[in-house]
Amino acid sequence: MEVAMQLDGKALVVVADGEHVRMLEERRRGGPLTEREDWTKDLDYDLLASPPRGRVFQRVGPGSHTVDAATPKARSEARFLEAVAEQIGRLVARDAPDEVILIAPPRALGTLRAALPPAALERLGPTEAAERCGETVDQLREAVRAARLDA
């Protein structure tokens, strides 16, 4: 059975790490990417970061006195990425992109995948485990193209 490559359709491209997110729209496959800052304006890491659970001012050594095994930074990053996943779900429900493409470092990518709502998971396209938040839109377009070829 031969599978035809889809040439039309729009994609939501999400580039994230534990503290930053960029969302881009590709209106046709292989076309230019348009950064959509309006989609990320409510996703501020500093506002979404979880508050510390407790502090110890007199301690010796590098140990942490947190209640659970996760560090405060790891909890903050997970909470931020869960908010990103919720926003992806809202955009999928509203705009119905044909494909959701995720680009994030390995741990962030795993957290995002795990937090995606079912409708977004159904549209999940290629993913790349890489840190690309600081790249230009043209570099991201090439990364999306390479991810599609590797998929």
CSV table of N, CA, C and O in Angstrom, one decimal, residues 23-145:
chain,number,residue,atom,x,y,z
A,23,MET,N,5.5,29.6,19.4
A,23,MET,CA,4.5,28.9,18.6
A,23,MET,C,4.5,29.6,17.2
A,23,MET,O,4.4,30.8,17.1
A,24,LEU,N,4.5,28.7,16.2
A,24,LEU,CA,4.6,29.2,14.8
A,24,LEU,C,3.5,28.5,14.0
A,24,LEU,O,3.1,27.3,14.3
A,25,GLU,N,3.0,29.1,13.0
A,25,GLU,CA,2.0,28.6,12.2
A,25,GLU,C,2.6,28.4,10.8
A,25,GLU,O,3.3,29.3,10.2
A,26,GLU,N,2.3,27.2,10.2
A,26,GLU,CA,2.7,26.9,8.8
A,26,GLU,C,1.3,26.7,8.1
A,26,GLU,O,0.6,25.7,8.3
A,27,ARG,N,1.0,27.7,7.2
A,27,ARG,CA,-0.3,27.6,6.6
A,27,ARG,C,-0.4,26.6,5.5
A,27,ARG,O,-1.5,26.2,5.1
A,28,ARG,N,0.7,26.2,4.9
A,28,ARG,CA,0.7,25.1,3.9
A,28,ARG,C,2.0,24.4,4.1
A,28,ARG,O,3.0,24.9,4.5
A,29,ARG,N,2.0,23.1,3.9
A,29,ARG,CA,3.1,22.2,4.1
A,29,ARG,C,4.3,22.7,3.3
A,29,ARG,O,4.3,23.0,2.1
A,30,GLY,N,5.4,23.0,4.0
A,30,GLY,CA,6.7,23.4,3.4
A,30,GLY,C,6.7,24.9,3.2
A,30,GLY,O,7.7,25.5,2.8
A,31,GLY,N,5.6,25.6,3.6
A,31,GLY,CA,5.5,27.0,3.4
A,31,GLY,C,6.3,27.8,4.5
A,31,GLY,O,6.9,27.2,5.4
A,32,PRO,N,6.2,29.1,4.5
A,32,PRO,CA,6.9,29.9,5.5
A,32,PRO,C,6.2,29.7,6.9
A,32,PRO,O,5.0,29.4,7.0
A,33,LEU,N,7.0,29.9,7.9
A,33,LEU,CA,6.5,29.8,9.3
A,33,LEU,C,6.3,31.3,9.8
A,33,LEU,O,7.1,32.2,9.5
A,34,THR,N,5.1,31.4,10.4
A,34,THR,CA,4.8,32.7,11.0
A,34,THR,C,4.7,32.6,12.5
A,34,THR,O,4.0,31.8,13.0
A,35,GLU,N,5.6,33.4,13.2
A,35,GLU,CA,5.6,33.4,14.6
A,35,GLU,C,4.3,34.0,15.1
A,35,GLU,O,3.9,35.1,14.7
A,36,ARG,N,3.6,33.3,16.1
A,36,ARG,CA,2.4,33.8,16.6
A,36,ARG,C,2.5,34.1,18.1
A,36,ARG,O,2.2,33.3,19.0
A,37,GLU,N,3.0,35.3,18.4
A,37,GLU,CA,3.3,35.7,19.8
A,37,GLU,C,2.0,35.8,20.6
A,37,GLU,O,1.9,35.7,21.8
A,38,ASP,N,0.9,36.1,19.8
A,38,ASP,CA,-0.4,36.2,20.5
A,38,ASP,C,-0.9,34.8,21.1
A,38,ASP,O,-1.7,34.8,22.1
A,39,TRP,N,-0.3,33.7,20.6
A,39,TRP,CA,-0.7,32.4,21.2
A,39,TRP,C,0.1,32.1,22.4
A,39,TRP,O,-0.2,31.2,23.1
A,40,THR,N,1.2,32.9,22.7
A,40,THR,CA,2.0,32.6,23.9
A,40,THR,C,2.0,33.7,24.9
A,40,THR,O,2.7,33.5,25.9
A,41,LYS,N,1.3,34.7,24.7
A,41,LYS,CA,1.4,35.9,25.6
A,41,LYS,C,1.0,35.5,27.0
A,41,LYS,O,1.5,36.2,28.0
A,42,ASP,N,0.2,34.5,27.2
A,42,ASP,CA,-0.2,34.2,28.6
A,42,ASP,C,0.7,33.1,29.2
A,42,ASP,O,0.4,32.6,30.3
A,43,LEU,N,1.7,32.7,28.5
A,43,LEU,CA,2.6,31.6,28.9
A,43,LEU,C,3.9,32.2,29.4
A,43,LEU,O,4.9,32.1,28.8
A,44,ASP,N,3.9,32.8,30.6
A,44,ASP,CA,5.0,33.5,31.2
A,44,ASP,C,5.6,32.5,32.2
A,44,ASP,O,4.9,32.2,33.2
A,45,TYR,N,6.8,32.1,32.0
A,45,TYR,CA,7.4,31.1,33.0
A,45,TYR,C,7.4,31.7,34.4
A,45,TYR,O,7.0,30.9,35.3
A,46,ASP,N,7.7,32.9,34.6
A,46,ASP,CA,7.8,33.5,35.9
A,46,ASP,C,6.5,33.5,36.6
A,46,ASP,O,6.4,33.3,37.8
A,47,LEU,N,5.4,33.7,35.9
A,47,LEU,CA,4.0,33.7,36.5
A,47,LEU,C,3.5,32.3,36.7
A,47,LEU,O,2.8,32.1,37.6
A,48,LEU,N,3.9,31.3,35.9
A,48,LEU,CA,3.4,30.0,36.0
A,48,LEU,C,4.3,29.1,36.9
A,48,LEU,O,3.9,28.0,37.3
A,49,ALA,N,5.5,29.5,37.2
A,49,ALA,CA,6.4,28.7,38.1
A,49,ALA,C,5.7,28.5,39.4
A,49,ALA,O,5.1,29.4,40.0
A,50,SER,N,5.9,27.3,39.9
A,50,SER,CA,5.3,27.0,41.2
A,50,SER,C,6.1,27.7,42.3
A,50,SER,O,7.3,27.8,42.3
A,51,PRO,N,5.4,28.1,43.4
A,51,PRO,CA,6.0,28.8,44.5
A,51,PRO,C,6.8,27.7,45.3
A,51,PRO,O,6.5,26.5,45.3
A,52,PRO,N,7.9,28.1,45.9
A,52,PRO,CA,8.7,27.2,46.7
A,52,PRO,C,7.8,26.6,47.9
A,52,PRO,O,7.0,27.3,48.4
A,53,ARG,N,8.1,25.4,48.2
A,53,ARG,CA,7.3,24.7,49.3
A,53,ARG,C,7.8,25.0,50.7
A,53,ARG,O,7.2,24.8,51.7
A,54,GLY,N,9.0,25.5,50.8
A,54,GLY,CA,9.6,25.7,52.1
A,54,GLY,C,11.1,26.1,51.9
A,54,GLY,O,11.7,25.8,50.8
A,55,ARG,N,11.6,26.8,52.8
A,55,ARG,CA,13.0,27.2,52.7
A,55,ARG,C,13.7,26.9,54.0
A,55,ARG,O,13.2,27.1,55.1
A,56,VAL,N,15.0,26.6,53.9
A,56,VAL,CA,15.9,26.4,55.0
A,56,VAL,C,17.0,27.4,54.8
A,56,VAL,O,17.7,27.3,53.8
A,57,PHE,N,17.3,28.2,55.8
A,57,PHE,CA,18.3,29.2,55.6
A,57,PHE,C,19.6,28.8,56.2
A,57,PHE,O,20.7,29.3,55.8
A,58,GLN,N,19.6,27.9,57.1
A,58,GLN,CA,20.9,27.4,57.7
A,58,GLN,C,21.1,26.0,57.4
A,58,GLN,O,20.5,25.1,58.0
A,59,ARG,N,21.9,25.8,56.4
A,59,ARG,CA,22.2,24.4,56.0
A,59,ARG,C,23.7,24.3,55.6
A,59,ARG,O,24.3,25.3,55.2
A,60,VAL,N,24.2,23.1,55.6
A,60,VAL,CA,25.6,22.9,55.2
A,60,VAL,C,25.6,21.9,54.1
A,60,VAL,O,24.9,20.9,54.1
A,61,GLY,N,26.3,22.2,53.0
A,61,GLY,CA,26.4,21.3,51.9
A,61,GLY,C,25.5,21.6,50.8
A,61,GLY,O,24.6,22.4,50.9
A,62,PRO,N,25.6,20.8,49.7
A,62,PRO,CA,24.8,21.0,48.5
A,62,PRO,C,23.4,20.4,48.6
A,62,PRO,O,22.6,20.5,47.7
A,63,GLY,N,23.0,19.7,49.7
A,63,GLY,CA,21.7,19.0,49.8
A,63,GLY,C,20.5,20.0,49.7
A,63,GLY,O,20.6,21.2,50.1
A,64,SER,N,19.4,19.5,49.3
A,64,SER,CA,18.2,20.2,49.3
A,64,SER,C,17.2,19.7,50.3
A,64,SER,O,17.1,18.5,50.5
A,65,HIS,N,16.5,20.6,51.0
A,65,HIS,CA,15.6,20.2,52.0
A,65,HIS,C,14.1,20.2,51.5
A,65,HIS,O,13.2,20.5,52.2
A,66,THR,N,14.0,19.9,50.2
A,66,THR,CA,12.6,19.8,49.7
A,66,THR,C,11.9,18.6,50.1
A,66,THR,O,12.5,17.6,50.4
A,67,VAL,N,10.6,18.6,50.1
A,67,VAL,CA,9.8,17.5,50.6
A,67,VAL,C,9.8,16.3,49.6
A,67,VAL,O,9.9,15.2,50.0
A,68,ASP,N,9.7,16.6,48.3
A,68,ASP,CA,9.7,15.6,47.3
A,68,ASP,C,11.1,15.5,46.6
A,68,ASP,O,11.9,16.3,46.8
A,69,ALA,N,11.2,14.5,45.7
A,69,ALA,CA,12.5,14.3,45.1
A,69,ALA,C,12.8,15.3,44.0
A,69,ALA,O,13.9,15.6,43.6
A,70,ALA,N,11.7,15.9,43.4
A,70,ALA,CA,11.9,16.8,42.3
A,70,ALA,C,12.4,18.2,42.9
A,70,ALA,O,12.0,18.6,43.9
A,71,THR,N,13.3,18.8,42.1
A,71,THR,CA,13.8,20.1,42.6
A,71,THR,C,12.8,21.1,42.3
A,71,THR,O,11.9,20.9,41.4
A,72,PRO,N,12.8,22.3,42.9
A,72,PRO,CA,11.9,23.3,42.7
A,72,PRO,C,11.9,23.8,41.2
A,72,PRO,O,10.9,24.0,40.6
A,73,LYS,N,13.1,23.8,40.6
A,73,LYS,CA,13.2,24.2,39.2
A,73,LYS,C,12.6,23.2,38.3
A,73,LYS,O,11.8,23.5,37.4
A,74,ALA,N,12.7,21.9,38.6
A,74,ALA,CA,12.1,20.8,37.8
A,74,ALA,C,10.6,20.9,37.9
A,74,ALA,O,9.9,20.7,36.9
A,75,ARG,N,10.1,21.2,39.1
A,75,ARG,CA,8.6,21.3,39.3
A,75,ARG,C,8.1,22.5,38.5
A,75,ARG,O,7.0,22.5,37.9
A,76,SER,N,8.8,23.6,38.5
A,76,SER,CA,8.4,24.9,37.8
A,76,SER,C,8.4,24.6,36.3
A,76,SER,O,7.5,25.0,35.6
A,77,GLU,N,9.4,23.9,35.8
A,77,GLU,CA,9.5,23.6,34.4
A,77,GLU,C,8.3,22.7,34.0
A,77,GLU,O,7.7,22.9,32.9
A,78,ALA,N,8.0,21.7,34.8
A,78,ALA,CA,6.9,20.8,34.4
A,78,ALA,C,5.6,21.6,34.4
A,78,ALA,O,4.8,21.4,33.5
A,79,ARG,N,5.4,22.4,35.4
A,79,ARG,CA,4.2,23.2,35.4
A,79,ARG,C,4.0,24.1,34.2
A,79,ARG,O,3.0,24.2,33.6
A,80,PHE,N,5.1,24.7,33.8
A,80,PHE,CA,5.2,25.6,32.6
A,80,PHE,C,4.8,24.8,31.4
A,80,PHE,O,4.0,25.2,30.6
A,81,LEU,N,5.5,23.6,31.2
A,81,LEU,CA,5.2,22.8,30.0
A,81,LEU,C,3.8,22.2,30.0
A,81,LEU,O,3.2,22.1,28.9
A,82,GLU,N,3.2,21.9,31.2
A,82,GLU,CA,1.8,21.5,31.2
A,82,GLU,C,0.9,22.6,30.8
A,82,GLU,O,-0.1,22.4,30.1
A,83,ALA,N,1.2,23.9,31.1
A,83,ALA,CA,0.4,25.0,30.6
A,83,ALA,C,0.6,25.2,29.1
A,83,ALA,O,-0.4,25.5,28.4
A,84,VAL,N,1.8,24.9,28.6
A,84,VAL,CA,2.0,25.0,27.2
A,84,VAL,C,1.2,23.9,26.5
A,84,VAL,O,0.5,24.2,25.5
A,85,ALA,N,1.1,22.7,27.0
A,85,ALA,CA,0.3,21.6,26.5
A,85,ALA,C,-1.2,22.0,26.5
A,85,ALA,O,-1.9,21.7,25.5
A,86,GLU,N,-1.6,22.6,27.5
A,86,GLU,CA,-3.0,23.0,27.6
A,86,GLU,C,-3.3,24.0,26.5
A,86,GLU,O,-4.4,24.0,25.8
A,87,GLN,N,-2.4,25.0,26.2
A,87,GLN,CA,-2.6,26.0,25.2
A,87,GLN,C,-2.6,25.3,23.8
A,87,GLN,O,-3.4,25.6,22.9
A,88,ILE,N,-1.7,24.3,23.6
A,88,ILE,CA,-1.7,23.5,22.4
A,88,ILE,C,-3.1,22.9,22.2
A,88,ILE,O,-3.7,22.9,21.1
A,89,GLY,N,-3.7,22.3,23.2
A,89,GLY,CA,-5.0,21.7,23.1
A,89,GLY,C,-6.1,22.7,22.8
A,89,GLY,O,-6.9,22.4,21.9
A,90,ARG,N,-6.0,23.9,23.3
A,90,ARG,CA,-7.0,25.0,23.0
A,90,ARG,C,-6.8,25.4,21.5
A,90,ARG,O,-7.8,25.6,20.8
A,91,LEU,N,-5.6,25.5,21.0
A,91,LEU,CA,-5.4,25.9,19.6
A,91,LEU,C,-5.8,24.8,18.7
A,91,LEU,O,-6.4,25.1,17.6
A,92,VAL,N,-5.6,23.5,19.0
A,92,VAL,CA,-6.0,22.4,18.2
A,92,VAL,C,-7.6,22.4,18.1
A,92,VAL,O,-8.1,22.3,17.0
A,93,ALA,N,-8.2,22.7,19.2
A,93,ALA,CA,-9.7,22.7,19.2
A,93,ALA,C,-10.2,23.9,18.4
A,93,ALA,O,-11.2,23.8,17.7
A,94,ARG,N,-9.6,25.0,18.5
A,94,ARG,CA,-10.1,26.2,17.8
A,94,ARG,C,-9.7,26.3,16.3
A,94,ARG,O,-10.5,26.6,15.5
A,95,ASP,N,-8.4,26.0,16.0
A,95,ASP,CA,-7.9,26.2,14.7
A,95,ASP,C,-7.8,24.9,13.8
A,95,ASP,O,-7.6,25.0,12.6
A,96,ALA,N,-7.9,23.8,14.5
A,96,ALA,CA,-7.9,22.4,13.8
A,96,ALA,C,-6.7,22.3,12.8
A,96,ALA,O,-6.9,22.0,11.6
A,97,PRO,N,-5.5,22.5,13.3
A,97,PRO,CA,-4.3,22.2,12.4
A,97,PRO,C,-4.3,20.8,12.0
A,97,PRO,O,-4.7,19.9,12.8
A,98,ASP,N,-3.7,20.5,10.9
A,98,ASP,CA,-3.6,19.1,10.4
A,98,ASP,C,-2.5,18.4,11.2
A,98,ASP,O,-2.5,17.1,11.3
A,99,GLU,N,-1.6,19.1,11.7
A,99,GLU,CA,-0.4,18.5,12.3
A,99,GLU,C,0.1,19.4,13.4
A,99,GLU,O,0.1,20.7,13.3
A,100,VAL,N,0.6,18.8,14.5
A,100,VAL,CA,1.3,19.5,15.6
A,100,VAL,C,2.7,19.0,15.6
A,100,VAL,O,2.9,17.8,15.7
A,101,ILE,N,3.7,19.9,15.5
A,101,ILE,CA,5.1,19.5,15.4
A,101,ILE,C,5.7,20.1,16.7
A,101,ILE,O,5.6,21.3,17.0
A,102,LEU,N,6.4,19.2,17.5
A,102,LEU,CA,7.0,19.6,18.7
A,102,LEU,C,8.6,19.6,18.6
A,102,LEU,O,9.1,18.6,18.1
A,103,ILE,N,9.2,20.6,19.0
A,103,ILE,CA,10.7,20.7,19.0
A,103,ILE,C,11.1,21.1,20.4
A,103,ILE,O,10.7,22.2,20.9
A,104,ALA,N,11.8,20.3,21.2
A,104,ALA,CA,12.1,20.6,22.6
A,104,ALA,C,13.2,19.6,23.0
A,104,ALA,O,13.4,18.5,22.4
A,105,PRO,N,14.0,20.0,24.0
A,105,PRO,CA,15.0,19.1,24.6
A,105,PRO,C,14.3,17.8,25.1
A,105,PRO,O,13.1,17.8,25.4
A,106,PRO,N,15.0,16.7,25.2
A,106,PRO,CA,14.4,15.4,25.5
A,106,PRO,C,13.5,15.4,26.7
A,106,PRO,O,12.3,14.9,26.6
A,107,ARG,N,13.9,15.9,27.8
A,107,ARG,CA,13.0,15.9,29.0
A,107,ARG,C,11.8,16.8,28.8
A,107,ARG,O,10.7,16.4,29.1
A,108,ALA,N,12.0,18.0,28.2
A,108,ALA,CA,10.8,18.8,28.0
A,108,ALA,C,9.9,18.2,26.9
A,108,ALA,O,8.6,18.3,27.1
A,109,LEU,N,10.4,17.6,25.9
A,109,LEU,CA,9.6,16.9,24.9
A,109,LEU,C,8.8,15.8,25.6
A,109,LEU,O,7.6,15.7,25.3
A,110,GLY,N,9.3,15.0,26.4
A,110,GLY,CA,8.6,14.0,27.1
A,110,GLY,C,7.5,14.5,28.0
A,110,GLY,O,6.4,14.0,28.0
A,111,THR,N,7.8,15.6,28.7
A,111,THR,CA,6.7,16.3,29.5
A,111,THR,C,5.6,16.8,28.7
A,111,THR,O,4.4,16.6,29.0
A,112,LEU,N,5.9,17.4,27.6
A,112,LEU,CA,4.9,18.0,26.7
A,112,LEU,C,4.0,16.9,26.1
A,112,LEU,O,2.8,17.0,26.1
A,113,ARG,N,4.7,15.8,25.6
A,113,ARG,CA,3.9,14.7,25.1
A,113,ARG,C,2.9,14.1,26.1
A,113,ARG,O,1.8,13.8,25.8
A,114,ALA,N,3.4,13.9,27.3
A,114,ALA,CA,2.6,13.3,28.3
A,114,ALA,C,1.4,14.2,28.7
A,114,ALA,O,0.4,13.7,29.2
A,115,ALA,N,1.6,15.5,28.6
A,115,ALA,CA,0.6,16.5,29.0
A,115,ALA,C,-0.4,16.8,27.9
A,115,ALA,O,-1.4,17.5,28.2
A,116,LEU,N,-0.1,16.5,26.7
A,116,LEU,CA,-1.0,16.8,25.5
A,116,LEU,C,-2.4,16.2,25.7
A,116,LEU,O,-2.5,15.0,26.0
A,117,PRO,N,-3.4,17.0,25.4
A,117,PRO,CA,-4.8,16.4,25.4
A,117,PRO,C,-4.9,15.4,24.2
A,117,PRO,O,-4.2,15.5,23.2
A,118,PRO,N,-5.9,14.5,24.3
A,118,PRO,CA,-6.0,13.5,23.2
A,118,PRO,C,-6.2,14.1,21.8
A,118,PRO,O,-5.6,13.5,20.9
A,119,ALA,N,-6.9,15.1,21.7
A,119,ALA,CA,-7.1,15.7,20.3
A,119,ALA,C,-5.8,16.2,19.7
A,119,ALA,O,-5.6,16.1,18.5
A,120,ALA,N,-4.9,16.7,20.6
A,120,ALA,CA,-3.6,17.2,20.1
A,120,ALA,C,-2.7,16.0,19.8
A,120,ALA,O,-1.9,16.0,18.8
A,121,LEU,N,-2.8,14.9,20.6
A,121,LEU,CA,-2.0,13.7,20.4
A,121,LEU,C,-2.4,13.1,19.0
A,121,LEU,O,-1.5,12.5,18.3
A,122,GLU,N,-3.6,13.1,18.7
A,122,GLU,CA,-4.1,12.5,17.4
A,122,GLU,C,-3.4,13.3,16.2
A,122,GLU,O,-3.3,12.7,15.2
A,123,ARG,N,-3.1,14.5,16.4
A,123,ARG,CA,-2.5,15.3,15.3
A,123,ARG,C,-1.0,15.4,15.4
A,123,ARG,O,-0.4,16.2,14.6
A,124,LEU,N,-0.4,14.8,16.4
A,124,LEU,CA,1.0,14.9,16.6
A,124,LEU,C,1.8,14.4,15.4
A,124,LEU,O,1.6,13.2,15.0
A,125,GLY,N,2.6,15.2,14.8
A,125,GLY,CA,3.4,14.9,13.7
A,125,GLY,C,4.8,14.6,14.1
A,125,GLY,O,5.0,14.1,15.3
A,126,PRO,N,5.8,15.0,13.3
A,126,PRO,CA,7.2,14.7,13.7
A,126,PRO,C,7.6,15.6,14.9
A,126,PRO,O,7.1,16.6,15.2
A,127,THR,N,8.5,15.0,15.7
A,127,THR,CA,9.1,15.7,16.8
A,127,THR,C,10.6,15.7,16.7
A,127,THR,O,11.1,14.8,16.0
A,128,GLU,N,11.2,16.6,17.4
A,128,GLU,CA,12.7,16.6,17.4
A,128,GLU,C,13.1,17.0,18.8
A,128,GLU,O,12.6,17.9,19.4
A,129,ALA,N,14.0,16.2,19.4
A,129,ALA,CA,14.5,16.4,20.7
A,129,ALA,C,15.8,17.3,20.6
A,129,ALA,O,16.9,16.8,20.4
A,130,ALA,N,15.6,18.6,20.6
A,130,ALA,CA,16.7,19.5,20.5
A,130,ALA,C,16.3,20.9,21.1
A,130,ALA,O,15.1,21.2,21.2
A,131,GLU,N,17.3,21.6,21.5
A,131,GLU,CA,17.1,22.9,22.0
A,131,GLU,C,17.2,23.9,20.9
A,131,GLU,O,18.2,24.1,20.3
A,132,ARG,N,16.0,24.5,20.5
A,132,ARG,CA,16.0,25.4,19.3
A,132,ARG,C,15.3,26.7,19.6
A,132,ARG,O,15.0,27.5,18.7
A,133,CYS,N,15.0,27.1,20.9
A,133,CYS,CA,14.3,28.3,21.2
A,133,CYS,C,14.9,29.5,20.7
A,133,CYS,O,14.2,30.5,20.4
A,134,GLY,N,16.2,29.6,20.6
A,134,GLY,CA,16.9,30.8,20.2
A,134,GLY,C,17.2,30.9,18.7
A,134,GLY,O,17.8,31.8,18.3
A,135,GLU,N,16.7,29.9,17.9
A,135,GLU,CA,16.9,30.0,16.5
A,135,GLU,C,16.0,30.9,15.7
A,135,GLU,O,14.9,31.2,16.2
A,136,THR,N,16.4,31.3,14.5
A,136,THR,CA,15.6,32.2,13.7
A,136,THR,C,14.5,31.3,13.1
A,136,THR,O,14.5,30.1,13.1
A,137,VAL,N,13.5,32.1,12.6
A,137,VAL,CA,12.3,31.4,11.9
A,137,VAL,C,12.8,30.6,10.7
A,137,VAL,O,12.3,29.5,10.5
A,138,ASP,N,13.8,31.1,10.0
A,138,ASP,CA,14.3,30.3,8.8
A,138,ASP,C,15.0,29.0,9.3
A,138,ASP,O,14.8,28.0,8.7
A,139,GLN,N,15.7,29.1,10.4
A,139,GLN,CA,16.4,27.9,10.9
A,139,GLN,C,15.3,26.9,11.4
A,139,GLN,O,15.5,25.7,11.2
A,140,LEU,N,14.3,27.4,12.0
A,140,LEU,CA,13.2,26.5,12.5
A,140,LEU,C,12.5,25.9,11.3
A,140,LEU,O,12.1,24.7,11.4
A,141,ARG,N,12.3,26.6,10.2
A,141,ARG,CA,11.7,26.0,9.0
A,141,ARG,C,12.5,24.9,8.5
A,141,ARG,O,12.0,23.8,8.1
A,142,GLU,N,13.8,25.0,8.5
A,142,GLU,CA,14.7,24.0,8.0
A,142,GLU,C,14.6,22.8,9.0
A,142,GLU,O,14.7,21.6,8.6
A,143,ALA,N,14.5,23.0,10.3
A,143,ALA,CA,14.4,22.0,11.3
A,143,ALA,C,13.1,21.2,11.1
A,143,ALA,O,13.1,20.0,11.2
A,144,VAL,N,12.0,21.9,10.8
A,144,VAL,CA,10.8,21.2,10.6
A,144,VAL,C,10.9,20.3,9.3
A,144,VAL,O,10.4,19.2,9.3
A,145,ARG,N,11.5,20.9,8.3
A,145,ARG,CA,11.7,20.1,7.1
A,145,ARG,C,12.5,18.9,7.3
A,145,ARG,O,12.1,17.8,6.8
